[in-house]
Coordinates of C-alpha atoms and ligand atoms in Angstrom, one line a residue:
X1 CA -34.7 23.2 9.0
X2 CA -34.0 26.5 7.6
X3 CA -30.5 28.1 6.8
X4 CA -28.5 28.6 9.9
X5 CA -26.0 31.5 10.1
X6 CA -23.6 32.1 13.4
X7 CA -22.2 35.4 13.9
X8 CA -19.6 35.1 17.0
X9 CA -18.6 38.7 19.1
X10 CA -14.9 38.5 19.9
X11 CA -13.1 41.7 18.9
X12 CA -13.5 43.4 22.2
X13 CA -10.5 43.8 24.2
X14 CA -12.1 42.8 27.7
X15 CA -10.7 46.3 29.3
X16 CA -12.3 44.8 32.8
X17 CA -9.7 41.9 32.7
X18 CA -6.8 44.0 32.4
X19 CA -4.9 42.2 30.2
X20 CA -2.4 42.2 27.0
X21 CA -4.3 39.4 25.6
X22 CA -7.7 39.4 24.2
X23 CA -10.5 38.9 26.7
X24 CA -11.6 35.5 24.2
X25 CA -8.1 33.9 24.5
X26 CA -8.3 33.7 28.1
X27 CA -8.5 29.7 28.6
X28 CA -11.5 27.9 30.5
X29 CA -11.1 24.2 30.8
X30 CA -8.2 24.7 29.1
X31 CA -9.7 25.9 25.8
X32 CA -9.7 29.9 24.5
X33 CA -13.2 31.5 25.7
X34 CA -14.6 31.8 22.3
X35 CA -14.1 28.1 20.8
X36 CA -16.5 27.1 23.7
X37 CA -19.4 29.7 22.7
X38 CA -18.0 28.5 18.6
X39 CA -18.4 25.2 19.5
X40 CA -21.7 25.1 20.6
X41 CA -22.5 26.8 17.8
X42 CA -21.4 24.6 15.3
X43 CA -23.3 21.8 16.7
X44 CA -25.9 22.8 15.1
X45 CA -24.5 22.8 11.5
X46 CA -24.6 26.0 10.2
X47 CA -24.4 27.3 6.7
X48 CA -22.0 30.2 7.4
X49 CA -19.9 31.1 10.4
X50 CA -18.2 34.6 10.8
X51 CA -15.9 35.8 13.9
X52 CA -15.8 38.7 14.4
X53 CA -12.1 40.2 15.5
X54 CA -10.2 43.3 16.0
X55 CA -8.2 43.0 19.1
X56 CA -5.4 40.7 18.5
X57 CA -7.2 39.8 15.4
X58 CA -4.2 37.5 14.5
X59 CA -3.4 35.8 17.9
X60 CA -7.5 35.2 18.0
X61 CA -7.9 33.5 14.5
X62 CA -3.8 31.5 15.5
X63 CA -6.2 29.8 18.3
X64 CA -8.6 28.2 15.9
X65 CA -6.9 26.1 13.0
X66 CA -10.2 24.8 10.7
X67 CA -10.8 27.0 7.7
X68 CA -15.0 26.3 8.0
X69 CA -15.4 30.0 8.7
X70 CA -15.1 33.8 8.0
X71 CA -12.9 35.6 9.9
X72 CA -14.3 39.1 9.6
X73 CA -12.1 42.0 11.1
X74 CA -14.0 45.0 13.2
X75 CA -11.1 47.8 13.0
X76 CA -12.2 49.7 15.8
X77 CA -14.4 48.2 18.4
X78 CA -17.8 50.7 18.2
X79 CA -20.2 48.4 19.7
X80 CA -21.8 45.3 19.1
X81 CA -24.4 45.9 16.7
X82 CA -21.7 48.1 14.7
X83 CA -19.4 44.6 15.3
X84 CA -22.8 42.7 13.6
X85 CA -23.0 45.0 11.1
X86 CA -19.3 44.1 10.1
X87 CA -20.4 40.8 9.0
X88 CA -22.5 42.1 6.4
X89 CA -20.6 40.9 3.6
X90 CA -20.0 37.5 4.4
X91 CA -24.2 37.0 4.8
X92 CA -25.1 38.8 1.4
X93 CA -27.4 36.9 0.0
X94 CA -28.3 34.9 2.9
X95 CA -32.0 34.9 3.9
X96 CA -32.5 32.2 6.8
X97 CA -31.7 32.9 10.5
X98 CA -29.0 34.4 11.9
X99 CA -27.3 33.5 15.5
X100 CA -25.6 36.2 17.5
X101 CA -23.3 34.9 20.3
X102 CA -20.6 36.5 22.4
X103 CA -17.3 35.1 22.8
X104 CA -17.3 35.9 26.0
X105 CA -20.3 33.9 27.2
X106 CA -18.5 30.1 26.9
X107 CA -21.0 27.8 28.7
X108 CA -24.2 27.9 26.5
X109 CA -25.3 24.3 25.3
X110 CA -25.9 23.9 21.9
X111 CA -29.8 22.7 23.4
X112 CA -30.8 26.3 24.3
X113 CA -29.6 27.6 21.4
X114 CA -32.0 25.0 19.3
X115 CA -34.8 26.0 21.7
X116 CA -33.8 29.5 21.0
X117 CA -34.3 29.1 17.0
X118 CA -37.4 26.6 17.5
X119 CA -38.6 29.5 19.6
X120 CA -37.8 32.2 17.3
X121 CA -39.5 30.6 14.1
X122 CA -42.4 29.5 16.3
X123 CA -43.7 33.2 16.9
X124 CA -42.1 34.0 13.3
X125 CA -40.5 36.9 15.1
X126 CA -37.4 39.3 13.5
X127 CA -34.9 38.8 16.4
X128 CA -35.3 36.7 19.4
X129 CA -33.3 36.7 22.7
X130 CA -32.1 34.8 25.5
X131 CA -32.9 36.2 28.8
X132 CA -32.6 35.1 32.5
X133 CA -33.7 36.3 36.0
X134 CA -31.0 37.1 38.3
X135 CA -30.2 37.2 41.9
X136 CA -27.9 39.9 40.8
X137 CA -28.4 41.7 38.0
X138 CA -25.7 44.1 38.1
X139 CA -23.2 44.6 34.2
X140 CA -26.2 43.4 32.4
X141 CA -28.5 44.9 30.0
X142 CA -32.2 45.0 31.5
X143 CA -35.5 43.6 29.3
X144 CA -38.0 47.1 30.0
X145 CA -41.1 45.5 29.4
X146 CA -44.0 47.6 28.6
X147 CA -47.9 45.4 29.9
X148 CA -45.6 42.2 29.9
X149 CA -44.1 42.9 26.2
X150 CA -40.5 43.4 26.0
X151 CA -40.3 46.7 24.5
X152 CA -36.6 47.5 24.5
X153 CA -33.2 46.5 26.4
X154 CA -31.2 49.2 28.5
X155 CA -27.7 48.9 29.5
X156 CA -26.5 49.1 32.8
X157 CA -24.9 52.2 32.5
X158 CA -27.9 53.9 30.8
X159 CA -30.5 52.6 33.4
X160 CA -31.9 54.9 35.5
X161 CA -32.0 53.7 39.5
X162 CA -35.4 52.2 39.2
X163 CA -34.3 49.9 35.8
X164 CA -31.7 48.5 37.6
X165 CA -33.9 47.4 39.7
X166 CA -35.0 45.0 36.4
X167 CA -33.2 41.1 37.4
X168 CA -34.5 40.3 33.8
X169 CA -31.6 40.7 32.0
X170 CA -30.3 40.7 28.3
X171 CA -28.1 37.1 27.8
X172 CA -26.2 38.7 24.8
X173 CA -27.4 36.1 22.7
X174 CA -29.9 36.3 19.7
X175 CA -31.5 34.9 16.8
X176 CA -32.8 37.3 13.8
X177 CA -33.9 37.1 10.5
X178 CA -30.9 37.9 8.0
X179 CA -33.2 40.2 6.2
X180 CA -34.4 42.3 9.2
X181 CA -30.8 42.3 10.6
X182 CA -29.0 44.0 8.6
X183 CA -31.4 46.9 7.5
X184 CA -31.6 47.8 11.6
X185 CA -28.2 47.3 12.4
X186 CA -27.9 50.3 10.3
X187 CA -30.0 52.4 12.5
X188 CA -28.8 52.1 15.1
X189 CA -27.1 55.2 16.9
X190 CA -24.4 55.5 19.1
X191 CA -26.7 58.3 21.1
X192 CA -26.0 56.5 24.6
X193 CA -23.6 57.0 27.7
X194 CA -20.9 54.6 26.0
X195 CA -21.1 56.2 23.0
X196 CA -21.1 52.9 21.3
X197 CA -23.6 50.9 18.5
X198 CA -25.5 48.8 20.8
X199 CA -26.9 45.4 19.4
X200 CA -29.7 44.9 21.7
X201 CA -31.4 48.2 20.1
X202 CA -32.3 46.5 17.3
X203 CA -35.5 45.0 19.8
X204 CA -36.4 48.5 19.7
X205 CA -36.1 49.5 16.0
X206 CA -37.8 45.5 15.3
X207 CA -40.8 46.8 17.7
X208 CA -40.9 50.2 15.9
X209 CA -41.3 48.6 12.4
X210 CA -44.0 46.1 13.9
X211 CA -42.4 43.3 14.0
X212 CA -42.3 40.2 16.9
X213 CA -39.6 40.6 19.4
X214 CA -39.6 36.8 21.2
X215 CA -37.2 35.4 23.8
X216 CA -36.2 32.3 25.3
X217 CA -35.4 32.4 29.5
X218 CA -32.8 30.4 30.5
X219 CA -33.2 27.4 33.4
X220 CA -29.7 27.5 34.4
X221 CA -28.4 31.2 34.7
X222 CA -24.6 29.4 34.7
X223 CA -25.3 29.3 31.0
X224 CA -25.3 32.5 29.8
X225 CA -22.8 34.2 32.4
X226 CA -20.8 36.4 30.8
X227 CA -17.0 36.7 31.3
X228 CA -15.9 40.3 32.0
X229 CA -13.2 40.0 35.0
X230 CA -10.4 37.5 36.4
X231 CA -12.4 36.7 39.1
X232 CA -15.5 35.9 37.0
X233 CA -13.4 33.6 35.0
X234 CA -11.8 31.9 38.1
X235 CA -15.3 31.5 39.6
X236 CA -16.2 29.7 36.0
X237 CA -13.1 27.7 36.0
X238 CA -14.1 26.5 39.3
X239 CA -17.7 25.4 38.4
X240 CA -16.8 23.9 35.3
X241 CA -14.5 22.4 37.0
X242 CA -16.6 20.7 39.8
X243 CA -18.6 20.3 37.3
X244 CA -15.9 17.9 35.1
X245 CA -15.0 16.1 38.6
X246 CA -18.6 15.6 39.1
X247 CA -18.9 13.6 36.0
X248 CA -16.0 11.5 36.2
X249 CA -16.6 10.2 39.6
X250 CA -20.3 9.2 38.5
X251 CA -18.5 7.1 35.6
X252 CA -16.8 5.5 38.4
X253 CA -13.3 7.3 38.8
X254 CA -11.6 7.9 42.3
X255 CA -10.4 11.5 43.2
X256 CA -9.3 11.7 46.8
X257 CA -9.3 15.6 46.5
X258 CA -11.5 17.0 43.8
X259 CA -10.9 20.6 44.6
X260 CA -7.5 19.9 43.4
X261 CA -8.3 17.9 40.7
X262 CA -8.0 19.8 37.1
X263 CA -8.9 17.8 34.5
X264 CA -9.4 19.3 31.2
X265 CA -12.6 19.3 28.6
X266 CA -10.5 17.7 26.4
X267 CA -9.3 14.2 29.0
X268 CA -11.0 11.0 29.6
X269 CA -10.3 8.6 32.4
X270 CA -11.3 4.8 32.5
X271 CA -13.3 2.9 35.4
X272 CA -11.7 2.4 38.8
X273 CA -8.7 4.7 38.3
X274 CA -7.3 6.4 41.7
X275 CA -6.4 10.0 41.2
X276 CA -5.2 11.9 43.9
X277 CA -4.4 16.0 44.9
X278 CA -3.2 18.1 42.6
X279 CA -3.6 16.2 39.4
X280 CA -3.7 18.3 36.3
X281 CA -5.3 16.1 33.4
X282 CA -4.2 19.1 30.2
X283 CA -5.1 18.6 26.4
X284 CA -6.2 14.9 25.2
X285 CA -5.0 13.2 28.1
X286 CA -6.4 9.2 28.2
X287 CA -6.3 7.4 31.2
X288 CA -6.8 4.4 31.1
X289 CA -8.8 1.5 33.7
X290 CA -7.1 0.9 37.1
X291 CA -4.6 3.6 37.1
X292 CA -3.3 4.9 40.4
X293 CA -1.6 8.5 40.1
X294 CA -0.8 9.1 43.8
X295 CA -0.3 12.8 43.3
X296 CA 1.2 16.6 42.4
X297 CA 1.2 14.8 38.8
X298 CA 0.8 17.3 35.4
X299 CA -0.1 15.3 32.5
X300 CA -0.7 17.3 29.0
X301 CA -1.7 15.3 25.5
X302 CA 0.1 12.4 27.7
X303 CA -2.0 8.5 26.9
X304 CA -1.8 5.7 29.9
X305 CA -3.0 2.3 29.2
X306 CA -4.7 0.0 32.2
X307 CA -2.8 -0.3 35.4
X308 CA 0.0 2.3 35.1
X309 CA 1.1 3.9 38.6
X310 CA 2.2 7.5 38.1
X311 CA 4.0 7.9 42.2
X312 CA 4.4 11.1 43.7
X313 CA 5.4 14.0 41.4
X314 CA 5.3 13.6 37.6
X315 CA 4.9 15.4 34.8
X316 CA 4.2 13.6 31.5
X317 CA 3.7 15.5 27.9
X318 CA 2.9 13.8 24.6
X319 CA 3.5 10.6 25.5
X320 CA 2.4 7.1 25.7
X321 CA 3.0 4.5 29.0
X322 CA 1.4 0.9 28.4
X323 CA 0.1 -1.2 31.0
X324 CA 1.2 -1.9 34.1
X325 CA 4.1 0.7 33.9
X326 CA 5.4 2.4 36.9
X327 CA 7.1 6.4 36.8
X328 CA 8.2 8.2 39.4
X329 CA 8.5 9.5 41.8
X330 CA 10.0 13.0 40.2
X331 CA 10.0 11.9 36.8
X332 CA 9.5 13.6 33.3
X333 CA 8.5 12.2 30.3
X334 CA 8.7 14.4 27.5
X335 CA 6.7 14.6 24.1
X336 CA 8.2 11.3 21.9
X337 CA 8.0 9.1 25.1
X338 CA 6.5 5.6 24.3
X339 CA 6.9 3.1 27.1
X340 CA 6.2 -0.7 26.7
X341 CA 4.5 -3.1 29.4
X342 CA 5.4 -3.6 32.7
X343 CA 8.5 -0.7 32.2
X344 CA 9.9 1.0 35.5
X345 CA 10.9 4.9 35.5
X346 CA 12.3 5.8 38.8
X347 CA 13.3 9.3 40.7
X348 CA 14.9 12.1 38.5
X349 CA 15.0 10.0 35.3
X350 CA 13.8 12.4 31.9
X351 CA 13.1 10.8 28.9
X352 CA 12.8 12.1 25.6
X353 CA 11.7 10.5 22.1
X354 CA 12.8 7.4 24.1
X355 CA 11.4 4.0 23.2
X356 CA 11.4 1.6 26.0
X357 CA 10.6 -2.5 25.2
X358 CA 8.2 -4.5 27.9
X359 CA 10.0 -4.8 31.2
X360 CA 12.9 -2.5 31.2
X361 CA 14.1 -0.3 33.6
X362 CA 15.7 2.8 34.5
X363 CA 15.1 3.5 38.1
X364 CA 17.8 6.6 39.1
X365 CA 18.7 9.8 37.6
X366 CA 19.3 9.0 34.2
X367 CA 18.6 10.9 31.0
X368 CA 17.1 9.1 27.7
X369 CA 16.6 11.0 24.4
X370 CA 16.2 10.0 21.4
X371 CA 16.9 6.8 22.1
X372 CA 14.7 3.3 21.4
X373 CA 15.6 0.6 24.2
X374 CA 14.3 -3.3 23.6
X375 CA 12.8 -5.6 26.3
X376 CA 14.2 -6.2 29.8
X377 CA 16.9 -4.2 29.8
X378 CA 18.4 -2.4 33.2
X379 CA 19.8 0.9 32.7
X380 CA 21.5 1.6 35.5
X381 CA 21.8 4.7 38.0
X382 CA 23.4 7.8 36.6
X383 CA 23.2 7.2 32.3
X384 CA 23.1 9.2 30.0
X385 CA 22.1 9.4 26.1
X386 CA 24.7 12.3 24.8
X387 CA 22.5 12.9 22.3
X388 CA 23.5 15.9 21.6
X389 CA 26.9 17.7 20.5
X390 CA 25.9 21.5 20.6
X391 CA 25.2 20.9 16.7
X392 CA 23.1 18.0 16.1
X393 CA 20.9 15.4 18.1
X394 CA 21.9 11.9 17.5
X395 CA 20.2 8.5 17.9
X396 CA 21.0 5.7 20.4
X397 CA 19.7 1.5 20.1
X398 CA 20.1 -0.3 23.0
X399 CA 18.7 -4.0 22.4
X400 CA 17.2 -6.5 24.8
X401 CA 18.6 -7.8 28.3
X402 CA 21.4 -5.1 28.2
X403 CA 22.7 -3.9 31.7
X404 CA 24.0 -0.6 31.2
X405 CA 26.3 -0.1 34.6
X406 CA 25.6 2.9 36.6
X407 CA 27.3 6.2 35.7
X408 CA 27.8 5.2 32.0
X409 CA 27.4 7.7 29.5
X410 CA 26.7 6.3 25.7
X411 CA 27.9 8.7 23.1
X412 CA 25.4 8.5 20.2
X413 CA 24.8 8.0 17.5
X414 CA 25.3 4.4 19.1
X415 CA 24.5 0.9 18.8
X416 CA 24.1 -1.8 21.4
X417 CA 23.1 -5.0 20.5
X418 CA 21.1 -7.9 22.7
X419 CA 22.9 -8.8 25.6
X420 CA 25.2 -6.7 26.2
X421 CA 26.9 -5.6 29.3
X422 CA 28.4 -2.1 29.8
X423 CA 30.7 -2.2 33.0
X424 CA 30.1 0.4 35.6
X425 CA 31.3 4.0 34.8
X426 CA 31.8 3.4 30.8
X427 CA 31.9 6.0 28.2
X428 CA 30.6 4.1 25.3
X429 CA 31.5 5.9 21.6
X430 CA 31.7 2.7 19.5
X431 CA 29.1 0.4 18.8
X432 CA 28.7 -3.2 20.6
X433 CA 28.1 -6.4 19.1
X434 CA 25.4 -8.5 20.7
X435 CA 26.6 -10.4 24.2
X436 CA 29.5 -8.4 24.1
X437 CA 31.4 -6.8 28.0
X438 CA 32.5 -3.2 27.0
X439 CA 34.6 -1.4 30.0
X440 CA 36.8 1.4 29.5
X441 CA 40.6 0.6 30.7
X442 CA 41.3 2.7 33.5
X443 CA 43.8 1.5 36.2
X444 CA 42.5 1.6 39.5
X445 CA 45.1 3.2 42.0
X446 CA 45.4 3.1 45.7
X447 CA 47.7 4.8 48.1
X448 CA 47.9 4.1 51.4
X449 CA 48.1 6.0 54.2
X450 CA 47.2 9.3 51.9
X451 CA 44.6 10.9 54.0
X452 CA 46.4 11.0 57.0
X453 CA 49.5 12.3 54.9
X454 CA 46.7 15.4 53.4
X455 CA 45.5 16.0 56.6
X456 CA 48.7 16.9 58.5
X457 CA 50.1 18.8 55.4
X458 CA 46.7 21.2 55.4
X459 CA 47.7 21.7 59.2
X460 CA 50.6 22.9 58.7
X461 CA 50.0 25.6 56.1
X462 CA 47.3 27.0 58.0
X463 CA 48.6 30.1 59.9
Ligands
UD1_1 C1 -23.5 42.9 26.3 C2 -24.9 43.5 26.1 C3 -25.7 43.4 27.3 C4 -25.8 42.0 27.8 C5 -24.4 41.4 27.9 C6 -24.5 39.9 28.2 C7 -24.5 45.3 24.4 C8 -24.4 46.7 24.2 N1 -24.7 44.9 25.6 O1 -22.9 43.7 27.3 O2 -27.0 43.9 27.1 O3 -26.5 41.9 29.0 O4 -23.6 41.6 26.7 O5 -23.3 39.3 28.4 O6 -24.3 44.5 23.5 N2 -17.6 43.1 21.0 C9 -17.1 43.2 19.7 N3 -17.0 44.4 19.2 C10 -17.4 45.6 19.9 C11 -17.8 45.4 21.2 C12 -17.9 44.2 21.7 O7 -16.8 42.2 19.0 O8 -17.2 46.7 19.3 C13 -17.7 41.7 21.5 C14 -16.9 41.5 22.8 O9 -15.6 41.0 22.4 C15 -17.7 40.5 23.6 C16 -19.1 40.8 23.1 O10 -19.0 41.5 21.9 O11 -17.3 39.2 23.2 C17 -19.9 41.5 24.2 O12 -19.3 42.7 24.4 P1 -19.1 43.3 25.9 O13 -18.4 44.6 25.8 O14 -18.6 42.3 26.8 O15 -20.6 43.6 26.3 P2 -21.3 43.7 27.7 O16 -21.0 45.0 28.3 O17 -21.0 42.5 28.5
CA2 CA1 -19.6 40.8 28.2

């Protein structure tokens, strides 16, 4: 095959979605509009890669962290063939094929765009494009076609009444011949309603010079829809979402309510797991077989083994739950979080860089961080890891078969060893030696009567 380039649009600012952020950092599936259209492209193993950027140049190249491309800055944002021509530098020298994508247009497969090139070096043609027939044609550029030729692409806010008539429209995505490219880009003139370079001229000035002008029609129009509005990309979001759901209940995965099912590009669920409403599956989230997450759970970077039961209500974030385990309901597990076989987290319990052994517990409103916990141990209602002074974070060890009494609080950095016991309502500072009681002395005192007694005396001052 011959030399690949990829050119990628994304310096635009998307003034249609209103928005501080650049139009390509909008997410879809979770991942920044242009690393889906980048991402395709780089399927196909190309020589050179540039982006092109301008607004939010630095937030835009902050989203992608390889260093396999040229970033390539477009000052001010003239149009897209002027946003082309930008690029020029980074292809000197380069004589093979160049792709044209838009960072806007995420859902192209990295299939089209091989039929594309196969397409483009079959009819040995100077730029090729992607087009589609459309329902509703309206924001695109129409193919004019002159006896069934294309002869040149006009812009919606050029066309004249009967051109937007045209449902053959322009995909914004091309191949052409470095060394034609560049040469046109150069003539083309910003003599147009928007005042702007447009790219698709180039068909024009290709046609003018003689040369082929090929394109490629799309099957599935969802592929090349381009991303100009919030409700565009909400409409994507939805499709791709469906489209996600879809796939995982063919694999044989359970969602009780896939229209409130979010699972990300990114996730991956094993066989004969149970998911149900409003389950958000974020990052590189791995479920694993026969998991049962009953609900309103928010999972980001977070890795289950078989068999764990997320209950009602849970939000877990780079963290790891082995088989078997059971959390919630109303629990958090935050980044650090590795739990062992078999381990219970109840209501209102947060853990943090917490290490938990096989079988241990902590069912009730407790707090955990920064703390590593052996096997079968009970932590009991109301603990809490001070892990913290208000200057550093310190580390607790708790070892096996400890029962930690409710309300205790353990002042790190601590030790517990095996088998201890920590009486009900202790402040633990020192460390305890294995199979050791620790309680803090604290007389117990009773008077009788003293309600009563508190009662009457409140009476009588009230006036
Ligand atoms: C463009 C095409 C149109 C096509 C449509 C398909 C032009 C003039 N029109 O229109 O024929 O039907 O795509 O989606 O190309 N960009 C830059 N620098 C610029 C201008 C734009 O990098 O100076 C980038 C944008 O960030 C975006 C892409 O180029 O990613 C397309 O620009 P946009 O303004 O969205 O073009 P459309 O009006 O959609
Ligand atoms: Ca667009």
């Amino acid at each position: 095959m011959n030399d690949i380039g990829v050119i990628v649009l994304a310096a635009g600012q998307g003034t249609r979605m209103k928005s501080d952020i650049p139009k390509v950092l909008h997410r879809l599936g979770g991942t920044p509009l242009f690393l889906h259209a980048l991402r395709a492209a780089q399927q196909l193993e190309p020589s050179r890669i540039a982006v092109i950027v301008g607004h939010g140049a630095v937030a835009v190249q902050q989203a992608y962290s390889g260093d396999d491309l040229s970033w390539v800055i477009q000052e001010k944002q003239l149009g897209t063939a002027h946003a082309v021509l930008c690029a020029k530098p980074t292809f000197l020298g380069f004589t093979g094929d160049i792709l044209i994508l838009s960072g806007d247009v995420p859902l192209i497969h990295e299939n089209t765009l091989k039929r594309l090139i196969d397409q483009h070096r079959g009819q040995q043609a100077a730029v090729t494009l992607l087009t589609a027939k459309l329902e509703d044609p309206k924001g695109y550029g129409r193919i004019v076609r002159d006896k069934q030729q294309i002869a040149r692409i006009v812009e919606e806010k050029d066309a004249s009444d009967l051109q937007k008539q045209i449902r053959e429209v322009n995909a914004g995505i091309y191949v052409a011949a470095a060394p034609f490219l560049f040469p046109a880009l150069s003539r083309v003139s910003d003599q147009n309603r928007q005042r702007e370079y447009y790219l698709p001229d180039i068909v024009a000035i290709a046609l003018s010079e003689g040369q082929t002008v090929a394109n490629l029609q799309v099957d599935d129009a969802r592929e090349m829809t381009g991303i100009n509005t919030r409700e565009e990309l909400a409409r994507m979001e939805k499709s791709l979402q469906e489209e996600i759901n879809r796939k995982w209940m063919a694999q044989g995965v359970t969602l009780k309510d896939p229209t409130t099912t979010y699972i990300e590009q990114g996730a991956t669920i094993g066989k004969d797991t149970v998911i149900g409403p409003n389950t958000h599956l974020c990052g590189t989230t791995v479920i694993g077989e026969r998991c049962r997450i009953d609900g309103s759970a928010y999972l980001t970077d977070a890795q289950l083994d078989d068999e764990v039961h997320l209950r009602f209500s849970v939000v877990l974030t780079s963290c790891r739950v082995a088989n078997g385990a059971i959390i919630g309901p109303f629990a958090h597990l935050r980044p650090g979080t590795d739990l062992g076989r078999n381990v219970h987290i109840g209501n209102f319990v947060e853990a943090k860089e917490a290490r938990l052994g096989d079988g241990t517990k902590a069912n009730h409103l407790t707090y955990l961080g920064d703390v590593t916990i052996g096997r079968d141990s009970n932590i009991g209602a109301g603990t809490i890891t001070c892990n913290y002074d208000g200057f550093q974070k310190y580390k607790s060890k708790i070892g096996d078969r400890v029962q930690v009494g409710s309300d205790s609080t353990l002042v790190a950095p601590i030790t517990l060893g095996d088998d201890v016991y920590v009486a009900t309502a202790t402040t633990v500072r020192h460390d305890v030696p294995d199979g050791a009681l620790v309680f803090n002395d604290r007389q117990e005192r009773l008077r009788e009567g003293w309600t009563e007694q508190k009662r009457m005396k409140m009476k009588g001052t009230k006036k």
